[in-house]
Coordinates of C-alpha atoms in Angstrom, one line a residue:
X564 CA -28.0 -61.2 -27.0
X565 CA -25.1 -60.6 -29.0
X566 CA -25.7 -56.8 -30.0
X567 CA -26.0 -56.0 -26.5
X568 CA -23.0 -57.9 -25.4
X569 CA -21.1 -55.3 -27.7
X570 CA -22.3 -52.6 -26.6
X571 CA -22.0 -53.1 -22.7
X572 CA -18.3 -54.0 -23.3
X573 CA -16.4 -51.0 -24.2
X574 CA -18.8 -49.0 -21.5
X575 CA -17.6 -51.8 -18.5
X576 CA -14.0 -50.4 -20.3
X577 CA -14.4 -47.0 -20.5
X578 CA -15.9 -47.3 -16.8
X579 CA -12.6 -49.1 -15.1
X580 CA -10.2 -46.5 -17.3
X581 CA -12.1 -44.0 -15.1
X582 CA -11.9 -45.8 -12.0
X583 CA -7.9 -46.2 -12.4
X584 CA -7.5 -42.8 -13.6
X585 CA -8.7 -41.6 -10.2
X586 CA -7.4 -44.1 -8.4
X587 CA -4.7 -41.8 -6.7
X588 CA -7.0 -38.8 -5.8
X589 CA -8.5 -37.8 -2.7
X590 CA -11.6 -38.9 -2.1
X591 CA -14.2 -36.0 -2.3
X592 CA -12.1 -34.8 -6.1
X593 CA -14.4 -34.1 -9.6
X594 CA -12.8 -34.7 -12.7
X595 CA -14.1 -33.2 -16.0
X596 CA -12.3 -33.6 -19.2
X597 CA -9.5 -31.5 -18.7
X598 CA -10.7 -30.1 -15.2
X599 CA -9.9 -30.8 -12.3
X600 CA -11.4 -29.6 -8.7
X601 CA -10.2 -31.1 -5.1
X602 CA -11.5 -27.8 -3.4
X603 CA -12.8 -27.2 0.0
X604 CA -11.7 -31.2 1.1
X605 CA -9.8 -30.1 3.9
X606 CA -6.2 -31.5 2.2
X607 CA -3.3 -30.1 4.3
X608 CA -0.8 -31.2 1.5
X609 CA -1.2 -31.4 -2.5
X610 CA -1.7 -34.8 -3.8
X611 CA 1.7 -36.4 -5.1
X612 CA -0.3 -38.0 -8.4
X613 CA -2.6 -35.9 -10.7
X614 CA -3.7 -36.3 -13.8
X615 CA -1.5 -35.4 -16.7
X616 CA -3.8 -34.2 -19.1
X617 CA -5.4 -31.8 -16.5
X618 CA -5.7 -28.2 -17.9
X619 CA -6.9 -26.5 -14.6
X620 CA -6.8 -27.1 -11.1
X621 CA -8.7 -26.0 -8.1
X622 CA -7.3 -26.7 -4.6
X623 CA -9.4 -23.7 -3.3
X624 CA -11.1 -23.1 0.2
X625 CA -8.1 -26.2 1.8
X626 CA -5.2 -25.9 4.5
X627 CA -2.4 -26.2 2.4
X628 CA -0.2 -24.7 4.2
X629 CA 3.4 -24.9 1.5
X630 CA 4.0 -25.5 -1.5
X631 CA 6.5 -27.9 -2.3
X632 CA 9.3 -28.3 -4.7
X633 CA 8.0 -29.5 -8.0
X634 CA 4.7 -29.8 -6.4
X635 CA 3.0 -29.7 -10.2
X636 CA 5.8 -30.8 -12.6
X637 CA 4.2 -33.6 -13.8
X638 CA 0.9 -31.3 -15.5
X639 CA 3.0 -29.6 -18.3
X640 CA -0.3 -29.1 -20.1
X641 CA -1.5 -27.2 -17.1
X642 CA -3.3 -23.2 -18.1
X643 CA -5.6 -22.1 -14.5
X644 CA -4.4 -23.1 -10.6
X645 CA -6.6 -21.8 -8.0
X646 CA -4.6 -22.1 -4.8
X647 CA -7.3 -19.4 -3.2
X648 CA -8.6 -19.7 0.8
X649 CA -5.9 -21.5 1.9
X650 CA -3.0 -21.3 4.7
X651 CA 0.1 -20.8 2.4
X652 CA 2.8 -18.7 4.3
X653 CA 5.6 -19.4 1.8
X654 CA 6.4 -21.1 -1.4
X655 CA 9.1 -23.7 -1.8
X656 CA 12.3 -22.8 -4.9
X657 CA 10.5 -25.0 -7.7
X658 CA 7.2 -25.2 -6.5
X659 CA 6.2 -24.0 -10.1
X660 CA 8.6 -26.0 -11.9
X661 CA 8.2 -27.3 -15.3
X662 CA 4.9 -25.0 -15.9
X663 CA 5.7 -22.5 -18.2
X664 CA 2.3 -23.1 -19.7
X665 CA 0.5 -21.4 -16.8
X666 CA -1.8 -18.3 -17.7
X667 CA -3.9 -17.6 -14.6
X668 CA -2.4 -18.6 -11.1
X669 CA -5.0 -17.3 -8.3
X670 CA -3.1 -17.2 -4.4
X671 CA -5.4 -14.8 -3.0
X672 CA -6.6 -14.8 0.7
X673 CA -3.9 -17.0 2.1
X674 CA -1.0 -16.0 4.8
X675 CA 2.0 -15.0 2.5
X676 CA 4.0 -12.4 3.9
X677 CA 6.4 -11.7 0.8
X678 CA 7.0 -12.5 -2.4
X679 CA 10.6 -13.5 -3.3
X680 CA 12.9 -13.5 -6.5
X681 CA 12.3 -17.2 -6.4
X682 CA 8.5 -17.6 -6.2
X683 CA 7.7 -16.9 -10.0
X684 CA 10.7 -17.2 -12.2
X685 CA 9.7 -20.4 -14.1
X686 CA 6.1 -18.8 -15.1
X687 CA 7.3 -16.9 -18.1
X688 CA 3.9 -17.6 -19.7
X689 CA 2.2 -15.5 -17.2
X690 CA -1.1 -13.3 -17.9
X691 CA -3.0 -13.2 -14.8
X692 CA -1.6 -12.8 -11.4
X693 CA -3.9 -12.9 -7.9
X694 CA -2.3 -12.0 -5.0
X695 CA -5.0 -10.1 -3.0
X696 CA -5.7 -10.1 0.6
X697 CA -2.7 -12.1 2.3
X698 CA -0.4 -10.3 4.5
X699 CA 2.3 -9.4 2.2
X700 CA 4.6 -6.6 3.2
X701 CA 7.4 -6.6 0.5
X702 CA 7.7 -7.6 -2.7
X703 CA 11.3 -8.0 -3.8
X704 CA 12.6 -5.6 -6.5
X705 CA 13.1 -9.0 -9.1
X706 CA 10.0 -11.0 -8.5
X707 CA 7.9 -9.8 -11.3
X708 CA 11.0 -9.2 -14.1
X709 CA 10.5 -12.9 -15.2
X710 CA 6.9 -12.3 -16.1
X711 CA 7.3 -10.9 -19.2
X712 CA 3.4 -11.5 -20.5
X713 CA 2.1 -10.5 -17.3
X714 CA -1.1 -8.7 -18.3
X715 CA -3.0 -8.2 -14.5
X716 CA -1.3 -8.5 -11.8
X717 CA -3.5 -8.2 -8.0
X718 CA -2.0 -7.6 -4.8
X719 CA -5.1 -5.3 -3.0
X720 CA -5.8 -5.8 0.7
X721 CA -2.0 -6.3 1.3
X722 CA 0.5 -4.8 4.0
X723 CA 2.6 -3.0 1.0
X724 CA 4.6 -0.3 2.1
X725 CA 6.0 0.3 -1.2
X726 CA 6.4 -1.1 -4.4
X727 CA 9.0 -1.5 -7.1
X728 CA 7.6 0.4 -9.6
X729 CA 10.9 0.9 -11.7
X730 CA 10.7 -3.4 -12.0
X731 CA 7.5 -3.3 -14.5
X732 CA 8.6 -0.7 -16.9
X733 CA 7.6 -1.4 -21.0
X734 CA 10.7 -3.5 -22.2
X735 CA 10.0 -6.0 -19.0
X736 CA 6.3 -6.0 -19.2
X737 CA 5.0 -5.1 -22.1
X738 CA 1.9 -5.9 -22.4
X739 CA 0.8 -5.4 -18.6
X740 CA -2.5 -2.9 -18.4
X741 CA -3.7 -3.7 -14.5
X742 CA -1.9 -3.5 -11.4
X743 CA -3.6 -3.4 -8.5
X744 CA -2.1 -2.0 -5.3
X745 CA -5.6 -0.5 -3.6
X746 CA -6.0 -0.8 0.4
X747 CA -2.1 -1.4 1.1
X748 CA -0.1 0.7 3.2
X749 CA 2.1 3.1 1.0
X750 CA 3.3 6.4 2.4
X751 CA 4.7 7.8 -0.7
X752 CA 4.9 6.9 -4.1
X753 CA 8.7 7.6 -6.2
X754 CA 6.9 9.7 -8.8
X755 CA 10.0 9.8 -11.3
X756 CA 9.5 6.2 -11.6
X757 CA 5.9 6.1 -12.1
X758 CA 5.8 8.7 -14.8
X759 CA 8.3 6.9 -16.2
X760 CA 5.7 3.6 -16.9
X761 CA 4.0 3.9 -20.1
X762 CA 0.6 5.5 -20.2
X763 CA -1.3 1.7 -20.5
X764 CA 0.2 0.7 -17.1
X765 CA -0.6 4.7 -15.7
X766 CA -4.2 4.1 -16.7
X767 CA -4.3 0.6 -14.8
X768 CA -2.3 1.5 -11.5
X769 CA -4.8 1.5 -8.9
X770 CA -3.7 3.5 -5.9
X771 CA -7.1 4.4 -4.0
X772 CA -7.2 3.7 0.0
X773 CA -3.8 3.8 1.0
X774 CA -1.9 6.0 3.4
X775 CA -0.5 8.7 1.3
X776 CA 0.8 11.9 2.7
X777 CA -0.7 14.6 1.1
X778 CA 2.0 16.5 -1.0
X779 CA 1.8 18.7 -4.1
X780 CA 3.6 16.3 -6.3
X781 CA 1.3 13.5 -5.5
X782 CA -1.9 15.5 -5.4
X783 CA -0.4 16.6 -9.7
X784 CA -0.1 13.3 -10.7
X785 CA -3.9 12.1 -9.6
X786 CA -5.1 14.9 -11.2
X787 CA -3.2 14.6 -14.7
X788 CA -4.3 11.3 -14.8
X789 CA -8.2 12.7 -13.5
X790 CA -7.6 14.5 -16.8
X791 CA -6.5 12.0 -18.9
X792 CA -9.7 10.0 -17.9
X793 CA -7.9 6.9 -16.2
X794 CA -10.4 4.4 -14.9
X795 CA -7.7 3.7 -11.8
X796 CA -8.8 7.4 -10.5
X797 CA -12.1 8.3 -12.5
X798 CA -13.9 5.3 -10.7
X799 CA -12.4 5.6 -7.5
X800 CA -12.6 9.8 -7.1
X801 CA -13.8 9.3 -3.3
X802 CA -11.7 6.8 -2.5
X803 CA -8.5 8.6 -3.3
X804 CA -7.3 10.0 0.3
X805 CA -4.4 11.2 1.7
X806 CA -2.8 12.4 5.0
X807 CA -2.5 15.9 6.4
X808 CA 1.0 16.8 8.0
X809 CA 0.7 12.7 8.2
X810 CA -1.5 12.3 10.4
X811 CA -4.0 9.0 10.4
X812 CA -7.0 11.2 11.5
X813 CA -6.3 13.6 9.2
X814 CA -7.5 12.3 5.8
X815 CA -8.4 14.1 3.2
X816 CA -10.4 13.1 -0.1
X817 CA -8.7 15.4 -2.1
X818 CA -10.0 14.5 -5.2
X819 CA -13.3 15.7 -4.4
X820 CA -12.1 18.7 -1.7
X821 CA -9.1 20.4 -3.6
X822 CA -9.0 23.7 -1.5
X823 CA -6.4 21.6 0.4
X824 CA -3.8 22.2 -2.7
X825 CA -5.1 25.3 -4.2
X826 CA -1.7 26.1 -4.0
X827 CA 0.0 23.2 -5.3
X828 CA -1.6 22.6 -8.9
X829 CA 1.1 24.5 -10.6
X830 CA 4.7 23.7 -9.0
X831 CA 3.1 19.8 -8.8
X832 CA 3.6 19.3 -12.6
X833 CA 6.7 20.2 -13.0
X834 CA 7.4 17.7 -9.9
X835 CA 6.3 14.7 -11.8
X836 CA 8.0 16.2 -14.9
X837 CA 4.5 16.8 -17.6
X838 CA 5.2 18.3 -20.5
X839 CA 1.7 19.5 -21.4
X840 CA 1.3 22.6 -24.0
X841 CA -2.0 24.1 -24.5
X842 CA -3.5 25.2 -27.4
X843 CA -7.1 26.9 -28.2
X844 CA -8.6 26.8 -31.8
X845 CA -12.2 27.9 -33.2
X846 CA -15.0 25.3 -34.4
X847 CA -14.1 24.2 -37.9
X848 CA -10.4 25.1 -38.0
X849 CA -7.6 22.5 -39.2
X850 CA -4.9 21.9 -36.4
X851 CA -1.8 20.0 -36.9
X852 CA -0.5 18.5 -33.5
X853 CA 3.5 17.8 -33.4
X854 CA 5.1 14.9 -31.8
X855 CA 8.3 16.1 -30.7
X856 CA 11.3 14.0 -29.4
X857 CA 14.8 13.4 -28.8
X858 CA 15.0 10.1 -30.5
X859 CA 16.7 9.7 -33.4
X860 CA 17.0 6.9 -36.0
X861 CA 15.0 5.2 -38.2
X862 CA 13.2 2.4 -36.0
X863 CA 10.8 5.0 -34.4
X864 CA 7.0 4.3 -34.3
X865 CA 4.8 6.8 -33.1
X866 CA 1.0 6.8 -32.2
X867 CA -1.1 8.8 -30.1
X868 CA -4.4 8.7 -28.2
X869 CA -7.4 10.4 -28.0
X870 CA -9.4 11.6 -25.1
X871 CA -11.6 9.2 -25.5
X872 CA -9.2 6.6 -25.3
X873 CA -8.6 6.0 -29.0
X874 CA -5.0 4.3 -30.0
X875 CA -4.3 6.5 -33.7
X876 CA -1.8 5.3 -35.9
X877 CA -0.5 6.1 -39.3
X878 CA -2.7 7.0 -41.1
X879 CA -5.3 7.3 -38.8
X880 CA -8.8 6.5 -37.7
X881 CA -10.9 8.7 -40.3
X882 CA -10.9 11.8 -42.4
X883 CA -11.5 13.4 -39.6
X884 CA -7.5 12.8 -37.9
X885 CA -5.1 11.6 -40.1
X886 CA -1.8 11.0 -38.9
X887 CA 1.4 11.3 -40.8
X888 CA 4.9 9.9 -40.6
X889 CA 7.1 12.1 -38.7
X890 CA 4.1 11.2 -36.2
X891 CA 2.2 14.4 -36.3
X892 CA -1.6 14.3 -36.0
X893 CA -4.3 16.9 -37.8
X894 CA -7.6 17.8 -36.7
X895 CA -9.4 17.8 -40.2
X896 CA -12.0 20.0 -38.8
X897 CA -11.8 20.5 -34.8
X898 CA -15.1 20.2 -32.9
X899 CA -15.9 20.4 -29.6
X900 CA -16.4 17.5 -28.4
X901 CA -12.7 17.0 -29.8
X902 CA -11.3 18.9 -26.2
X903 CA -9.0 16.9 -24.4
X904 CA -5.5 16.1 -23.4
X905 CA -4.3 14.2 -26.5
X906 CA -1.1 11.9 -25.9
X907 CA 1.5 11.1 -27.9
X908 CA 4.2 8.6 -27.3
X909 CA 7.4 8.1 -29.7
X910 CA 9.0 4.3 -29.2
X911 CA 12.4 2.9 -30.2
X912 CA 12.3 -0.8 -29.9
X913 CA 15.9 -1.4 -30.8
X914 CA 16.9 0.5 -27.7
X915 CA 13.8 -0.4 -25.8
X916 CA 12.6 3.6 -25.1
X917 CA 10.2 5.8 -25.2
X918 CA 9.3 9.6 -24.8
X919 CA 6.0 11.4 -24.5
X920 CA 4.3 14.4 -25.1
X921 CA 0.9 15.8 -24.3
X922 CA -1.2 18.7 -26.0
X923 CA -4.6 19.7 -24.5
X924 CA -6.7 20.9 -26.9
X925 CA -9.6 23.5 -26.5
X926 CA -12.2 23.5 -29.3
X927 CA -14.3 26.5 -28.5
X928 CA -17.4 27.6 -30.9
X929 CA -16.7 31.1 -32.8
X930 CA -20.1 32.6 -31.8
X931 CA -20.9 31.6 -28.4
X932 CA -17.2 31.9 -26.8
X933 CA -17.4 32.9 -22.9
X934 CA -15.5 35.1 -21.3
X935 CA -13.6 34.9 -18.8
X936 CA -15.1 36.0 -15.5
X937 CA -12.6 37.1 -12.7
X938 CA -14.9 36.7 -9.3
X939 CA -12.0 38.8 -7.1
X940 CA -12.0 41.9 -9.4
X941 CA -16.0 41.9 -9.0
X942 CA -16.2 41.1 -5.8
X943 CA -14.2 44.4 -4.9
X944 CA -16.1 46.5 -7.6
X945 CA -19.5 45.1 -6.0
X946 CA -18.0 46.7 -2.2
X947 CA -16.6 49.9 -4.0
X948 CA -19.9 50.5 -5.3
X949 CA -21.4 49.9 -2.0
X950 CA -19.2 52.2 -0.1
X951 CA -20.1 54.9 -2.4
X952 CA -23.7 54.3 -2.3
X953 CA -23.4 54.6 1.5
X954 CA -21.6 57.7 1.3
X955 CA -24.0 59.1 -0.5
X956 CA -26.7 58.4 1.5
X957 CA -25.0 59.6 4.5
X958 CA -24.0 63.2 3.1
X959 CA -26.3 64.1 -0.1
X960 CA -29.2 62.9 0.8
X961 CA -31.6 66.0 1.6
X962 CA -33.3 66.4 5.2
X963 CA -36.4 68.9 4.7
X964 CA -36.0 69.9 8.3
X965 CA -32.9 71.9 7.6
X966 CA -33.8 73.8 4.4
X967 CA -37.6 74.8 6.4
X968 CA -37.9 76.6 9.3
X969 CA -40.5 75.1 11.4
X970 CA -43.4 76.7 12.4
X971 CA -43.5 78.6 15.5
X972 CA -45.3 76.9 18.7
X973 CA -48.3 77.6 19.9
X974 CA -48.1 80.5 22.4
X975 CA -50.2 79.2 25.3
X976 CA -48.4 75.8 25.3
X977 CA -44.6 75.2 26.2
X978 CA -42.2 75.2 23.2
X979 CA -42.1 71.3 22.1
X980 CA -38.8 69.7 20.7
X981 CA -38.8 70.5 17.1
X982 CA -40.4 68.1 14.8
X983 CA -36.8 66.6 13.4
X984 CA -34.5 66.5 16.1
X985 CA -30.7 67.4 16.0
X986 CA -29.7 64.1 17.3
X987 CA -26.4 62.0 15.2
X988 CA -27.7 59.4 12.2
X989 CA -26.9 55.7 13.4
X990 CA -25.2 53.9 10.8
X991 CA -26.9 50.3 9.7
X992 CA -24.4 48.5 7.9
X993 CA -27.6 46.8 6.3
X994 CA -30.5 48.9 4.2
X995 CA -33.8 49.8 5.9
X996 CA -35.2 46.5 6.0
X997 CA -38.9 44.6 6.6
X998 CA -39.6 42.1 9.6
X999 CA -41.0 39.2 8.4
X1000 CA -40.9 37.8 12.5
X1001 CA -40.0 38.7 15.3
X1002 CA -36.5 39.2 15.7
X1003 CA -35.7 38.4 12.3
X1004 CA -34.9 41.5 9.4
X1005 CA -34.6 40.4 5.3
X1006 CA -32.3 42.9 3.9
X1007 CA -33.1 44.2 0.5
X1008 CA -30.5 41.9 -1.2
X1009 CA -32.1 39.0 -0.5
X1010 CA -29.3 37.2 -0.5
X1011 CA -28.6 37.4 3.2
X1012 CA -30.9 36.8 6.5
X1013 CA -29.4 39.2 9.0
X1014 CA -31.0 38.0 13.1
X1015 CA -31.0 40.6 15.4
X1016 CA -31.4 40.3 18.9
X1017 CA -35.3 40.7 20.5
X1018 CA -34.9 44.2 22.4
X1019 CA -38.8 43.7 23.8
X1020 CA -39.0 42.8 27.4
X1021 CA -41.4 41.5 29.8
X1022 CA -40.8 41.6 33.9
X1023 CA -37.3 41.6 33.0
X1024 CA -37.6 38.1 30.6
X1025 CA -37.1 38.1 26.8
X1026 CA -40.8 37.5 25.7
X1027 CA -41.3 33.6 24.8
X1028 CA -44.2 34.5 22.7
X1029 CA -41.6 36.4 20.8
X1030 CA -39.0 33.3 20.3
X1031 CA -39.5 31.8 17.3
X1032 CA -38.4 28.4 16.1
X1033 CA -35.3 29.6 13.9
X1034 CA -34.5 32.2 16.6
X1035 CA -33.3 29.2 18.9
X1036 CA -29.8 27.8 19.0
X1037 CA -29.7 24.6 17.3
X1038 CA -27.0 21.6 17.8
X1039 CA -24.5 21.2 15.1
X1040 CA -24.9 18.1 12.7
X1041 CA -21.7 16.5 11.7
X1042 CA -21.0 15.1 8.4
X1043 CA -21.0 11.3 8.3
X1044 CA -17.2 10.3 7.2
X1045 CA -17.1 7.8 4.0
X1046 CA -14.6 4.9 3.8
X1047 CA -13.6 2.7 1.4
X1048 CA -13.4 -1.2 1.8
X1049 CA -12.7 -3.5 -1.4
X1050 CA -14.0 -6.7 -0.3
X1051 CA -13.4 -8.6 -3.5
X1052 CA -10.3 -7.3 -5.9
X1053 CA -10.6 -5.5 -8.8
X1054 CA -11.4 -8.4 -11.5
X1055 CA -12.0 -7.0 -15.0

């Protein structure tokens, strides 16, 4: 027939274009449109030929052990390679030549032990880095500088030591908001450069399950940014430990027990150098929040955020915050759910800087403010008053025996001991109190069980009958230690 003579033709067509298309892959690869996937074949070496027009490319779950020079040159249209579950131990100068397409390169859980200068500097299209669980104990100080649309960058479950912080500031990356460095190794952290990262990078620096030593400048800057809200710290409170004196069995959570720096909170700010003012205002009052800086010129843009994480620019958000030029912000009419550290950041882009400043605001209502309740001044007036009410039960109390005399005795019997003897008071240091059991006394405050001893006897043996369940020495319960293990990296 001749119609279906036409129609069986361009399919036998279309059918050998495939067939020569994938001529040169492994056996075992899927090819979808632009998608690729030779995963989990067991290939100990990328395939020399691929498909030009291939968008993204899975060599996943393999033994690729290298990657070669100009492994992938010849995919410049290439977005997504998955590289994940492999052997990789290094990367060859110009392995990633030629790709400055690439958005989203996964090398998680393979053997690299570094990442060098070398390893990235053709990707300057870079948005999505995975690096997570290899073995990687340095990264060198210019290996991310290159990346200058790095957006998430994931190197969890590593051997890190340290990192260089003072690489990813805001004129190299500036529109990075994750960085993972959870589960490493990292004693302690160069603070100056840290607070010196813009607040978007602060907020997205994950830290938790590492080895710091517990100082008072670290334990300040987990708690400004506990008080800034920061997912990184907020989400992770219990996971956040460090090391007492440095030692590995020593670890505290000290996010969650803080008695550990009770002494630190104040001198620990002015470590990490926050400039946080304070300022209290009433329900319903107008309050204008200044931006100050040293910048000067005419290129300055300011904008501030909320507690609640909201970016405010000129003008601002609502009649409720408006926001003028000079950068200063007003509270139309403060509330209180308004209270908060709000943050204010003053940019130059000419000369690629920035300053900040921080105000936490404290919207209290008019008619129900509290005071403030100092617990040492009336815990000493609660045991002044006690004294004297022991002092006064001990010397102006009356005894009706002295201000009687008692009647005479009988005169056929001997004289007995007069009916209140002359014998010394025994001080309690608890009130007359009622047995509710036997050896145990409830004192009037009810706030305290005192146990006293069982004075009763029998043939020389403290009566059993007497012995009462929470009379007898119990064994001590430890507290069952928590621990942390990120099995899969922190994805948004």
């Amino acid at each position: 027939m001749p119609g279906a003579r036409g129609v069986a033709a361009p399919l036998m067509v279309s059918s050998l274009l495939l067939h020569l298309a994938g001529a040169g892959l492994p056996a075992g690869c899927l090819r979808v449109s632009d998608i690729l996937s030779c995963s989990d074949l067991g290939l100990e070496q990328a395939p020399t030929w691929l498909p030009v027009t291939t968008a993204t490319l899975d060599f996943n779950h393999n033994r690729l052990v290298r990657l070669e020079e100009d492994s992938f040159a010849g995919l410049p249209n290439l977005v997504t390679l998955r590289v994940a579950h492999n052997r990789l131990s290094s990367l060859a100068p110009g392995a990633f030549r030629n790709m400055s397409g690439l958005r989203h390169l996964d090398l998680s859980s393979n053997h690299l032990y570094k990442v060098d200068n070398h390893y990235f500097q053709e990707l300057v299209g870079m948005e999505e880095l995975l690096l997570f669980n290899n073995h990687i104990a340095r990264v060198e100080s210019n290996a991310l500088i290159g990346l200058r649309g790095l957006r998430k960058a994931y190197l969890s479950h590593n051997r890190l030591t340290d990192f260089p912080f003072f690489s990813i500031q805001e004129h190299n990356h500036p529109f990075l908001v994750t960085l993972d460095l959870s589960s490493n190794r990292i004693l302690k952290l160069p603070l100056e450069d840290i607070s010196a990262l813009p607040p978007s990078v602060q907020g997205g620096l994950f830290l938790h399950n590492n080895s710091l030593i517990c100082e008072c400048a670290m334990y300040g800057l987990f708690r400004t940014w506990e008080q800034k809200g920061f997912v990184s710290v907020c989400d992770y409170r219990a996971d956040h430990t460090c090391l007492l004196y440095g030692e590995p069995r020593a670890a505290v959570q000290f996010l969650q027990h803080s008695r550990f720096f009770e002494n630190c909170t104040v001198k620990a700010l002015s470590l990490i150098g926050e400039t946080v003012s304070s300022l209290q205002v009433y329900t319903g009052d107008s309050v204008l929040l200044e931006c100050p800086s040293s910048l000067k010129g005419h290129q300055l843009t300011y904008q501030w955020v909320s507690p609640h994480q909201e970016y405010i620019v000129p003008p601002g958000n609502s009649n409720a915050m408006r926001m003028y030029g000079n950068g200063s912000l007003e509270i139309a009419a403060a509330r209180v759910e308004d209270s908060g550290v709000y943050w204010c950041m003053v940019q130059d882009h000419r000369q690629s800087r920035n300053q900040t400043h921080e105000v936490n605001v404290t919207v209290v209502d008019r008619h129900h403010e509290v005071e403030p309740f100092n617990t040492g001044f009336t815990t000493l007036l609660g045991c002044v008053v006690s004294l004297v009410l022991v002092l006064v039960y001990l010397y102006l109390t009356p005894c009706r025996c002295w201000c009687r005399k008692p009647p005479p005795p009988p005169p056929a019997t001997p004289s007995p001991a007069y009916e209140c003897s002359g014998q010394p008071s025994i001080l309690v240091p608890t009130p007359p109190a009622t047995t509710e059991g036997p050896g145990r006394k409830v004192s009037n405050s009810k706030h305290v069980v005192f146990l006293e001893p069982i004075k009763e006897a029998q043939n020389g043996r403290l009566r059993e009958a007497a012995m009462s369940d929470h009379a007898r020495p119990h064994a001590p319960r430890g507290d069952s230690a928590s621990f942390f293990s990120d099995s899969t990296s922190i994805v948004p």
